[in-house]
CSV table of C-alpha atoms in Angstrom, one decimal:
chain,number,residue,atom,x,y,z
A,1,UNK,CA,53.9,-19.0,7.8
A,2,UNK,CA,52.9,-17.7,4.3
A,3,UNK,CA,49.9,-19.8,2.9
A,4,UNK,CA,49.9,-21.2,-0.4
A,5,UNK,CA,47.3,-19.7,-2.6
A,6,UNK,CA,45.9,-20.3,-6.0
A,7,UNK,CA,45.4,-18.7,-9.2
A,8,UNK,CA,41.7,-18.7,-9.1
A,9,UNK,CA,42.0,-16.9,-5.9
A,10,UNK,CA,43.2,-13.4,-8.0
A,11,UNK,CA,40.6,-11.1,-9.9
A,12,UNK,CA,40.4,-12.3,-13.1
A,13,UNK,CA,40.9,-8.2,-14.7
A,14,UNK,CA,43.7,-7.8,-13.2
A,15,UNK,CA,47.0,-9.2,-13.5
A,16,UNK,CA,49.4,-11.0,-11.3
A,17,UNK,CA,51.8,-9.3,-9.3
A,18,UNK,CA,54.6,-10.3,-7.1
A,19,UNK,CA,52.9,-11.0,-3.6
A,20,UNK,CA,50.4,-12.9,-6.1
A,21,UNK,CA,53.1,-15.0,-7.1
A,22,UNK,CA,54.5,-15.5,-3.4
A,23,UNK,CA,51.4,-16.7,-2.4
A,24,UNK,CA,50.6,-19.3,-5.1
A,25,UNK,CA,54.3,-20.5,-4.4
A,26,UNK,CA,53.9,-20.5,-0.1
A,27,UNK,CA,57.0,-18.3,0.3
A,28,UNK,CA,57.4,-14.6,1.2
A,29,UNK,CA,58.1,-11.9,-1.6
A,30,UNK,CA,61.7,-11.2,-0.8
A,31,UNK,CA,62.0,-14.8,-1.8
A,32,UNK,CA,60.4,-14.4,-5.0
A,33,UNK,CA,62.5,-11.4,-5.9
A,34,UNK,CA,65.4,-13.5,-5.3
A,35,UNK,CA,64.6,-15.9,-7.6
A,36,UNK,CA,63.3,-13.3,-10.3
A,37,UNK,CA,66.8,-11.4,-10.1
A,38,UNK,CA,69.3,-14.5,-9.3
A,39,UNK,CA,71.1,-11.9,-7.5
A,40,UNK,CA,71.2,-13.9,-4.2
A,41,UNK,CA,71.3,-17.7,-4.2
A,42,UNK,CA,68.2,-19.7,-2.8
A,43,UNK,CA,67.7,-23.8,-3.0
A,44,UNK,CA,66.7,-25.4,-6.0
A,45,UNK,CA,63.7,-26.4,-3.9
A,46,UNK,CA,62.5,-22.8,-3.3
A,47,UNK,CA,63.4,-21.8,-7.0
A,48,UNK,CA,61.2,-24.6,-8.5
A,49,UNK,CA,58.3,-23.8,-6.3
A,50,UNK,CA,58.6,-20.0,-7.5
A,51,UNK,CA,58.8,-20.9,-11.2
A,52,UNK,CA,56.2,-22.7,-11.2
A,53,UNK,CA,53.8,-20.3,-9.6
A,54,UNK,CA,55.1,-18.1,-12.2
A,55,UNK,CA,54.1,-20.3,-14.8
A,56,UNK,CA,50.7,-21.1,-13.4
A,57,UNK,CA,50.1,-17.6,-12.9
A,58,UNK,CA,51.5,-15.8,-16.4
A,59,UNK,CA,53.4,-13.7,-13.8
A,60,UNK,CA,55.0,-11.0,-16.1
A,61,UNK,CA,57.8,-8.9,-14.0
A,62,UNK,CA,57.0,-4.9,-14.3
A,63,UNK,CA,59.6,-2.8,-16.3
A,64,UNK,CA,59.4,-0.2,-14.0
A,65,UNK,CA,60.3,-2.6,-11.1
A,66,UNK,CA,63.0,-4.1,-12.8
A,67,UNK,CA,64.9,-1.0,-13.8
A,68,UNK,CA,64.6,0.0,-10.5
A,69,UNK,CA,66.4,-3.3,-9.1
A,70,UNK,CA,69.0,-3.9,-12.2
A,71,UNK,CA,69.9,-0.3,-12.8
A,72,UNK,CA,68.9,-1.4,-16.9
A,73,UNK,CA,66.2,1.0,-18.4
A,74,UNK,CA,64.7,-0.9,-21.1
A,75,UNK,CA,61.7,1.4,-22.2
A,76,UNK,CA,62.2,2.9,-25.9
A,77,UNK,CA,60.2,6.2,-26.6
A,78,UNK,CA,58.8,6.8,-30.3
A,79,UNK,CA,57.5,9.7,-30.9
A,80,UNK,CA,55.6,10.3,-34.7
A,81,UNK,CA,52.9,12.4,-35.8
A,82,UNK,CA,51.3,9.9,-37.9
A,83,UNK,CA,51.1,5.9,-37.0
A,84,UNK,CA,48.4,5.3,-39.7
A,85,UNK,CA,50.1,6.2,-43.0
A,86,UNK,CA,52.2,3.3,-44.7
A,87,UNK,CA,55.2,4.7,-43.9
A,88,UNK,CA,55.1,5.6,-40.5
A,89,UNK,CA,53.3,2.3,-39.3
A,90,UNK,CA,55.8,-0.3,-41.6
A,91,UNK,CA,58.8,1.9,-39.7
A,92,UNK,CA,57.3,2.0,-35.9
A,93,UNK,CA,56.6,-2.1,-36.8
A,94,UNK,CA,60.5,-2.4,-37.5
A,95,UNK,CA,60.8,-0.6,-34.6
A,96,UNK,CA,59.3,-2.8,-32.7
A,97,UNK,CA,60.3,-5.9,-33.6
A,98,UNK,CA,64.2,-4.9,-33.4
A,99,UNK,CA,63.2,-3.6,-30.0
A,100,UNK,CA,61.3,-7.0,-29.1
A,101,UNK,CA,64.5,-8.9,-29.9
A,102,UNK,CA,66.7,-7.0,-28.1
A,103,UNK,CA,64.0,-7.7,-24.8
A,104,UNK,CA,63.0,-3.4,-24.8
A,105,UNK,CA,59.6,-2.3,-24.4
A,106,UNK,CA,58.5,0.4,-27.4
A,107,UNK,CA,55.7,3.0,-25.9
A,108,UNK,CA,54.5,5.1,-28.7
A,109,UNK,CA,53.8,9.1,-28.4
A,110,UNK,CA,51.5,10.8,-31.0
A,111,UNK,CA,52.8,14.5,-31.6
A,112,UNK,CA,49.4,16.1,-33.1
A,113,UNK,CA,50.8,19.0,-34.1
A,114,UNK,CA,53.8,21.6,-35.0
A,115,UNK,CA,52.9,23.5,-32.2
A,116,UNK,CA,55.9,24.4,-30.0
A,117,UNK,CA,53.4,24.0,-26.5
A,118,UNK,CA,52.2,20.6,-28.0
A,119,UNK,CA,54.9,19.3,-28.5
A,120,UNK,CA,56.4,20.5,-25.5
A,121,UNK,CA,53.4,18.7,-23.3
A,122,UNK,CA,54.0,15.6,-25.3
A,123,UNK,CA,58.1,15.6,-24.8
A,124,UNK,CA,57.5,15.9,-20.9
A,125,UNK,CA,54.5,12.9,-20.3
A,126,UNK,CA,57.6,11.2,-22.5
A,127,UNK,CA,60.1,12.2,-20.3
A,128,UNK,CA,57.9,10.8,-16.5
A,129,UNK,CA,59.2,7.4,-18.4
A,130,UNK,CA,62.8,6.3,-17.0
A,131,UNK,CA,63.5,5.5,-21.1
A,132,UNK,CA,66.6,4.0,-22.7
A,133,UNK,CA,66.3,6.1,-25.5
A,134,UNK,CA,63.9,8.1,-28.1
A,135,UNK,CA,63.2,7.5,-31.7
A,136,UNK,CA,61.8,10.4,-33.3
A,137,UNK,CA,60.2,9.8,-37.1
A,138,UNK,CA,60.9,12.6,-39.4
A,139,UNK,CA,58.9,12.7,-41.9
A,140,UNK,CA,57.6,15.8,-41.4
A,141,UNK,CA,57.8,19.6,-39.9
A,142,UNK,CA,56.6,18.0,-37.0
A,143,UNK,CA,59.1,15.0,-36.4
A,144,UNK,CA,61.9,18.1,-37.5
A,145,UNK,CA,60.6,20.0,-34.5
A,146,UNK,CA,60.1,17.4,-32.1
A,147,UNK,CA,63.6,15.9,-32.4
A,148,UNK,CA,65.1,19.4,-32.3
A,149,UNK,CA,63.3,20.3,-29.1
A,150,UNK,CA,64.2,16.9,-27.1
A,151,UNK,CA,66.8,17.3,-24.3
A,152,UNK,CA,70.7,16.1,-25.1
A,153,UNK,CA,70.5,14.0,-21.6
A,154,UNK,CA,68.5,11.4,-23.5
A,155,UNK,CA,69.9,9.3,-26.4
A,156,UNK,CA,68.1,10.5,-29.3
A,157,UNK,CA,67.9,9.0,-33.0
A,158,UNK,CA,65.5,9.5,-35.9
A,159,UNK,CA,64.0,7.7,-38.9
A,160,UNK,CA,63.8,9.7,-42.3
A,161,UNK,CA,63.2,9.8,-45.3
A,162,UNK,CA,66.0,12.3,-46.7
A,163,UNK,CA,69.3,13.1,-45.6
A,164,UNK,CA,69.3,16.4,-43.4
A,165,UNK,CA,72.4,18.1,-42.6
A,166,UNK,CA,73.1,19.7,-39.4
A,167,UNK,CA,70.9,18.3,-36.9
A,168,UNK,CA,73.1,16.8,-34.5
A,169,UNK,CA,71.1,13.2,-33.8
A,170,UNK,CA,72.0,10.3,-35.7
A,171,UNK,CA,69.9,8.8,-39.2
A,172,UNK,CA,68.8,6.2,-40.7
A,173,UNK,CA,67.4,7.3,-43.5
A,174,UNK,CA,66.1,6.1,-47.1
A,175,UNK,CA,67.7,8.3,-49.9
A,176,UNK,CA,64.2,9.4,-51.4
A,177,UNK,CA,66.3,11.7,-53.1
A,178,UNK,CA,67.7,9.1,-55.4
A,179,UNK,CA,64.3,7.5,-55.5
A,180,UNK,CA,63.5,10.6,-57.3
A,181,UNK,CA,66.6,10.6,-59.6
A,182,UNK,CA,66.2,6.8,-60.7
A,183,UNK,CA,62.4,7.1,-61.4
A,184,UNK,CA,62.4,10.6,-63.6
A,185,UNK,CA,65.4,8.6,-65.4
A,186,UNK,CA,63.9,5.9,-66.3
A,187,UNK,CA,61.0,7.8,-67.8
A,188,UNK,CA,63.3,10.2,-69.8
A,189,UNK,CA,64.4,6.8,-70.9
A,190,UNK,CA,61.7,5.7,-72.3
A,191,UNK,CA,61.5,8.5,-74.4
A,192,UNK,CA,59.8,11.1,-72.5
A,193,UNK,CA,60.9,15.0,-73.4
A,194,UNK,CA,60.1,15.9,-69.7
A,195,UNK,CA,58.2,14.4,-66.6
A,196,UNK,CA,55.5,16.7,-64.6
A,197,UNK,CA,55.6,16.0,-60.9
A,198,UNK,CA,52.9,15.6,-58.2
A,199,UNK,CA,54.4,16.6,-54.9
A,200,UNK,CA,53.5,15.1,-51.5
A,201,UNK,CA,54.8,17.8,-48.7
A,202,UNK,CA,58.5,18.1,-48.0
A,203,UNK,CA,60.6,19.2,-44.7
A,204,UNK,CA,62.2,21.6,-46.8
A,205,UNK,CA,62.1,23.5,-49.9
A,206,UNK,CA,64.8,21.8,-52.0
A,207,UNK,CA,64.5,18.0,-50.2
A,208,UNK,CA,64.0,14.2,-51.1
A,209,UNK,CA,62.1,13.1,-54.2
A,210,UNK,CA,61.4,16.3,-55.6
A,211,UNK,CA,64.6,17.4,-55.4
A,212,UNK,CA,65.9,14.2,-56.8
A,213,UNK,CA,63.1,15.0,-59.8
A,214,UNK,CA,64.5,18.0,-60.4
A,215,UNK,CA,68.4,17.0,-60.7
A,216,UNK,CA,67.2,14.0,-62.9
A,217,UNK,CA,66.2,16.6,-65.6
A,218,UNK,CA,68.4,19.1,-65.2
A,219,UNK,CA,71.5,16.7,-65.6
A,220,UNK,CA,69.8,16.2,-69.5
A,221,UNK,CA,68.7,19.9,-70.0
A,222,UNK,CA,65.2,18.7,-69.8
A,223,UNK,CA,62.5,21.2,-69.6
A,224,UNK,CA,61.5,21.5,-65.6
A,225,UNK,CA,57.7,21.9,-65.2
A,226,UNK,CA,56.2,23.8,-62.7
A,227,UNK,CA,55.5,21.3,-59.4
A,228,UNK,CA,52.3,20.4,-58.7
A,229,UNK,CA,51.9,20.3,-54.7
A,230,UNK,CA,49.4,17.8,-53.2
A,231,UNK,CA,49.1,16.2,-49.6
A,232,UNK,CA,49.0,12.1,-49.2
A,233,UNK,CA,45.6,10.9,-50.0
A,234,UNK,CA,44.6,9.5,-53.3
A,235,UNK,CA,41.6,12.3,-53.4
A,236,UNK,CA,44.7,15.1,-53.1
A,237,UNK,CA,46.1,12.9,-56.1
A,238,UNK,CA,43.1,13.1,-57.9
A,239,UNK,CA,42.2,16.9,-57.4
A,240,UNK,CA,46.4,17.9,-58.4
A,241,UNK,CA,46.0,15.7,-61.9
A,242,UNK,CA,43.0,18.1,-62.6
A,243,UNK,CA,46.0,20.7,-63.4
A,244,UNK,CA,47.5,18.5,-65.7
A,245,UNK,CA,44.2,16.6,-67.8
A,246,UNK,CA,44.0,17.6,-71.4
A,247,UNK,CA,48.1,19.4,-71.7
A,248,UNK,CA,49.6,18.3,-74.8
A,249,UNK,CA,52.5,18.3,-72.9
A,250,UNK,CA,52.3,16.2,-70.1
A,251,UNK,CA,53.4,12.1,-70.9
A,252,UNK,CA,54.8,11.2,-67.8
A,253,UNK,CA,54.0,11.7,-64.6
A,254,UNK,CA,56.4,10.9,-60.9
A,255,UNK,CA,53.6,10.7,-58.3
A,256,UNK,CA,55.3,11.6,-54.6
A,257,UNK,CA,53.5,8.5,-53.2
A,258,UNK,CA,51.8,5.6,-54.4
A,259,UNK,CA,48.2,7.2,-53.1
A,260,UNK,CA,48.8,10.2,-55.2
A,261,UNK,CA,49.1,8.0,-58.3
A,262,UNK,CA,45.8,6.1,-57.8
A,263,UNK,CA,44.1,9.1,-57.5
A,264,UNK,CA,46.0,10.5,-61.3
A,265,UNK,CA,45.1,7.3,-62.7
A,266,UNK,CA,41.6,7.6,-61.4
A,267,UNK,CA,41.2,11.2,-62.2
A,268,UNK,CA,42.6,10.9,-66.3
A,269,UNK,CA,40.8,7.8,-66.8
A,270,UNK,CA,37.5,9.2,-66.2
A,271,UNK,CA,38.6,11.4,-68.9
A,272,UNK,CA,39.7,8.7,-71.3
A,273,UNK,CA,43.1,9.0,-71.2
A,274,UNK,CA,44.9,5.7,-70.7
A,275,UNK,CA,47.6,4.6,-68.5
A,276,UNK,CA,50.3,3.7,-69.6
A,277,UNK,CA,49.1,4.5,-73.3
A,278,UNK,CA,48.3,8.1,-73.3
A,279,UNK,CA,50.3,9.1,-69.8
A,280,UNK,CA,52.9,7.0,-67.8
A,281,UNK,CA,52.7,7.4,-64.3
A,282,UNK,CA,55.3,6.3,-61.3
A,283,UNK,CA,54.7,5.8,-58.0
A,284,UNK,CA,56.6,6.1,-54.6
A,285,UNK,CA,56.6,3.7,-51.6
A,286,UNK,CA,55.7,0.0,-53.0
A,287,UNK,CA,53.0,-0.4,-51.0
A,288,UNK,CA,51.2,-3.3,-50.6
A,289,UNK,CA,48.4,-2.6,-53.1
A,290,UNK,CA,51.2,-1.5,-55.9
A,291,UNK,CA,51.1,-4.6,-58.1
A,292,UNK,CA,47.3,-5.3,-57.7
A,293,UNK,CA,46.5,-2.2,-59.2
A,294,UNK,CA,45.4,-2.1,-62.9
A,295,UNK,CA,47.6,-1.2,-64.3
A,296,UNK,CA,50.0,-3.0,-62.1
A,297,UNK,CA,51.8,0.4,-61.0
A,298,UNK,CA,55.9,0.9,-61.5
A,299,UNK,CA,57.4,3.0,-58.2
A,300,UNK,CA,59.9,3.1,-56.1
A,301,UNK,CA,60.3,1.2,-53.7
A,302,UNK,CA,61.5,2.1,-49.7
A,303,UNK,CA,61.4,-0.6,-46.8
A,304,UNK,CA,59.9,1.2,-44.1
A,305,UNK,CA,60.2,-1.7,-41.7
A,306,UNK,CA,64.0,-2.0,-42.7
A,307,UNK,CA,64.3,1.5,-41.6
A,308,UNK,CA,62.5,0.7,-38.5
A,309,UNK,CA,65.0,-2.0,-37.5
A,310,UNK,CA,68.2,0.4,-38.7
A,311,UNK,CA,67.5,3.1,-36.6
A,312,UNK,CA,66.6,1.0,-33.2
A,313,UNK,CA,70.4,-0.5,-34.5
A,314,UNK,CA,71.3,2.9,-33.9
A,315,UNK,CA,69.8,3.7,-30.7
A,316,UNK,CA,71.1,0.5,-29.3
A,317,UNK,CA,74.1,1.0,-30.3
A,318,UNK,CA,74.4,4.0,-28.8
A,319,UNK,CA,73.3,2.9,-25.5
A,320,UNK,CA,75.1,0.1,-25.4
A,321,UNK,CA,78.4,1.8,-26.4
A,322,UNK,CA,77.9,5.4,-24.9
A,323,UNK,CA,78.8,7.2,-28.4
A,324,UNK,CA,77.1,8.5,-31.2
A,325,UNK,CA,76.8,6.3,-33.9
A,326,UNK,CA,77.1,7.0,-37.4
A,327,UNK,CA,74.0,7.6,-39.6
A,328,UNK,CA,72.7,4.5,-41.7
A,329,UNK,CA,71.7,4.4,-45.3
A,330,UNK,CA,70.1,2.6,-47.9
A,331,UNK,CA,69.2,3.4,-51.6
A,332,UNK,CA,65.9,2.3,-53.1
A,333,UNK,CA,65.3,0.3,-56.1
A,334,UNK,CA,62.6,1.0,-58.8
A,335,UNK,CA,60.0,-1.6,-59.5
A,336,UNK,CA,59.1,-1.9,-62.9
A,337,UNK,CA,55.7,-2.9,-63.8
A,338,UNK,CA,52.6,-1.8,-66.4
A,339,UNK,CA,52.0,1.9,-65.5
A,340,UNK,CA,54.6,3.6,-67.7
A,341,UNK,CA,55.7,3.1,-71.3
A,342,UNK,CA,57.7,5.1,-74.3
A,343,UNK,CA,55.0,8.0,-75.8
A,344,UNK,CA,53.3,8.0,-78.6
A,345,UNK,CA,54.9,8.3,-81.3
């Protein structure tokens, strides 16, 4: 005769598991399993008893134990190098939630750097998982690399931010590349004879924004300065704009993200020069502290977290179809706000 228990009877730190729940309810733990996987009928009697005990004792079923009983896998890998940055953290989020709502688990893999035996040793504690899927974000070298040296057994998408031929996995992507385009336009439409631009690092040498810079000005014959390469931070933005403070020449200015334009702004104000007055200056991203800046800051604008839920779309498609989906895109839009204007003159 199994004893009824209660839930005060459980170490607090730890949390329920099945014979847990059989004793609260007074039944064995093949009965409890029944209930959990309705796969064999018991009495409404026995099922209420076993609810309720679930209820009492926040019993969560583990993923593990469930795949191995329903034959689902419902674990999504994501693998990033970054989860602080804007970018990658609004996309994992929309990861996430899609993920949520479709009733998968995410578990989320830092890659901390391009090496081949890092990632390696990252792709294989990944791998101990019985996973649904990967979602690789490929932003950078390192997202190129890992997707490229994940196994074909295992449905395999990635997030990015530029389309990128010849890969083999299925995107969903945000056409920075016409982020680019639209935001050098609209400053050659203002008036501006050229715009300078202060790069954040690309996958490739002609790739996303910049490239969309550069085909913006060539399409008018305008001059094509020479790039001005940075990293993400605002103190990279500030150090690049030292190049450019006190050129006759340079009126507007396409930042690659909107932390490289705080730290222009920053850098030529302490020199007098105003914004949008003197120089115009245009962002990338939208983030979140875009329009509270002073001057409220124009940019482009991506939704991470839209990419996030496109590309688990993809991966469930895939695994809920068995084929290769086709690759998902979206263009951005430019927000127009204080931070740019026609020159002087």
């Amino acid at each position: 005769m199994v004893q009824q228990g209660t839930p005060s009877s459980m170490p607090a730190h730890q949390p329920p598991v099945l014979a847990d729940v059989a004793a609260d309810a007074g039944v064995s733990v093949s009965t409890v399993s029944r209930v959990l996987t309705g796969r064999t009928p018991v009495s409404e009697k026995l099922k209420a008893r076993v609810e309720a005990a679930v209820e009492r004792l926040g019993y969560r079923p583990n993923a593990a134990a469930q795949t191995l009983v329903s034959g689902r896998r419902s674990t999504v890998a994501v693998l990033a190098r970054n989860t602080l940055r804007f970018g990658y953290a609004a996309t994992i989020q929309g990861i996430e939630e899609a993920a949520r709502t479709a009733g998968m688990v995410v578990n989320i893999a830092v890659v901390e750097s391009d090496d081949s035996a890092e990632i390696r040793r990252t792709i294989d504690l990944v791998l101990t998982q019985a996973l649904a899927g990967a979602i690789v974000i490929e932003f950078d070298s390192v997202g190129i690399k890992t997707l490229e040296a994940l196994p074909s057994s295992v449905p395999v998408v990635a997030a990015a931010g530029a389309r990128r031929s010849g890969s083999g996995r299925p995107h969903a992507f945000l056409d920075d590349a016409e982020g680019g385009r639209l935001a050098t336009e609209y400053l050659l439409g203002l008036g501006h004879r050229t715009v300078h631009h202060i790069a954040i690092p690309t996958t490739r040498v002609r790739s996303g924004r910049t490239e969309g810079w550069r085909q913006a000005l060539a399409a008018v014959g305008a001059p094509v300065p020479e790039l001005v390469q940075a990293d993400y931070s605002p103190a990279s933005g500030y150090r690049a704009a030292q190049r450019l403070i006190g050129r006759t020449d340079v009126t507007a200015i396409l930042c690659g993200n909107d932390e490289l334009a705080i730290g222009v702004a920053r850098a030529f104000q302490e020199r007098g020069v105003g914004i949008p007055d003197e120089v115009s200056l245009v962002g990338f991203d939208d983030q979140p502290f875009a329009e509270m800046w002073m001057p409220a800051l124009t940019t482009v604008a991506q939704d991470f977290t839209d990419l996030g839920r496109r590309t688990f779309a993809l991966l469930d498609e895939w695994i809920q179809t068995g084929s290769r989906p086709a690759d998902s895109a979206v263009m951005p839009d430019l927000v127009i706000r204080d931070s740019a204007a026609p020159p002087r003159g």
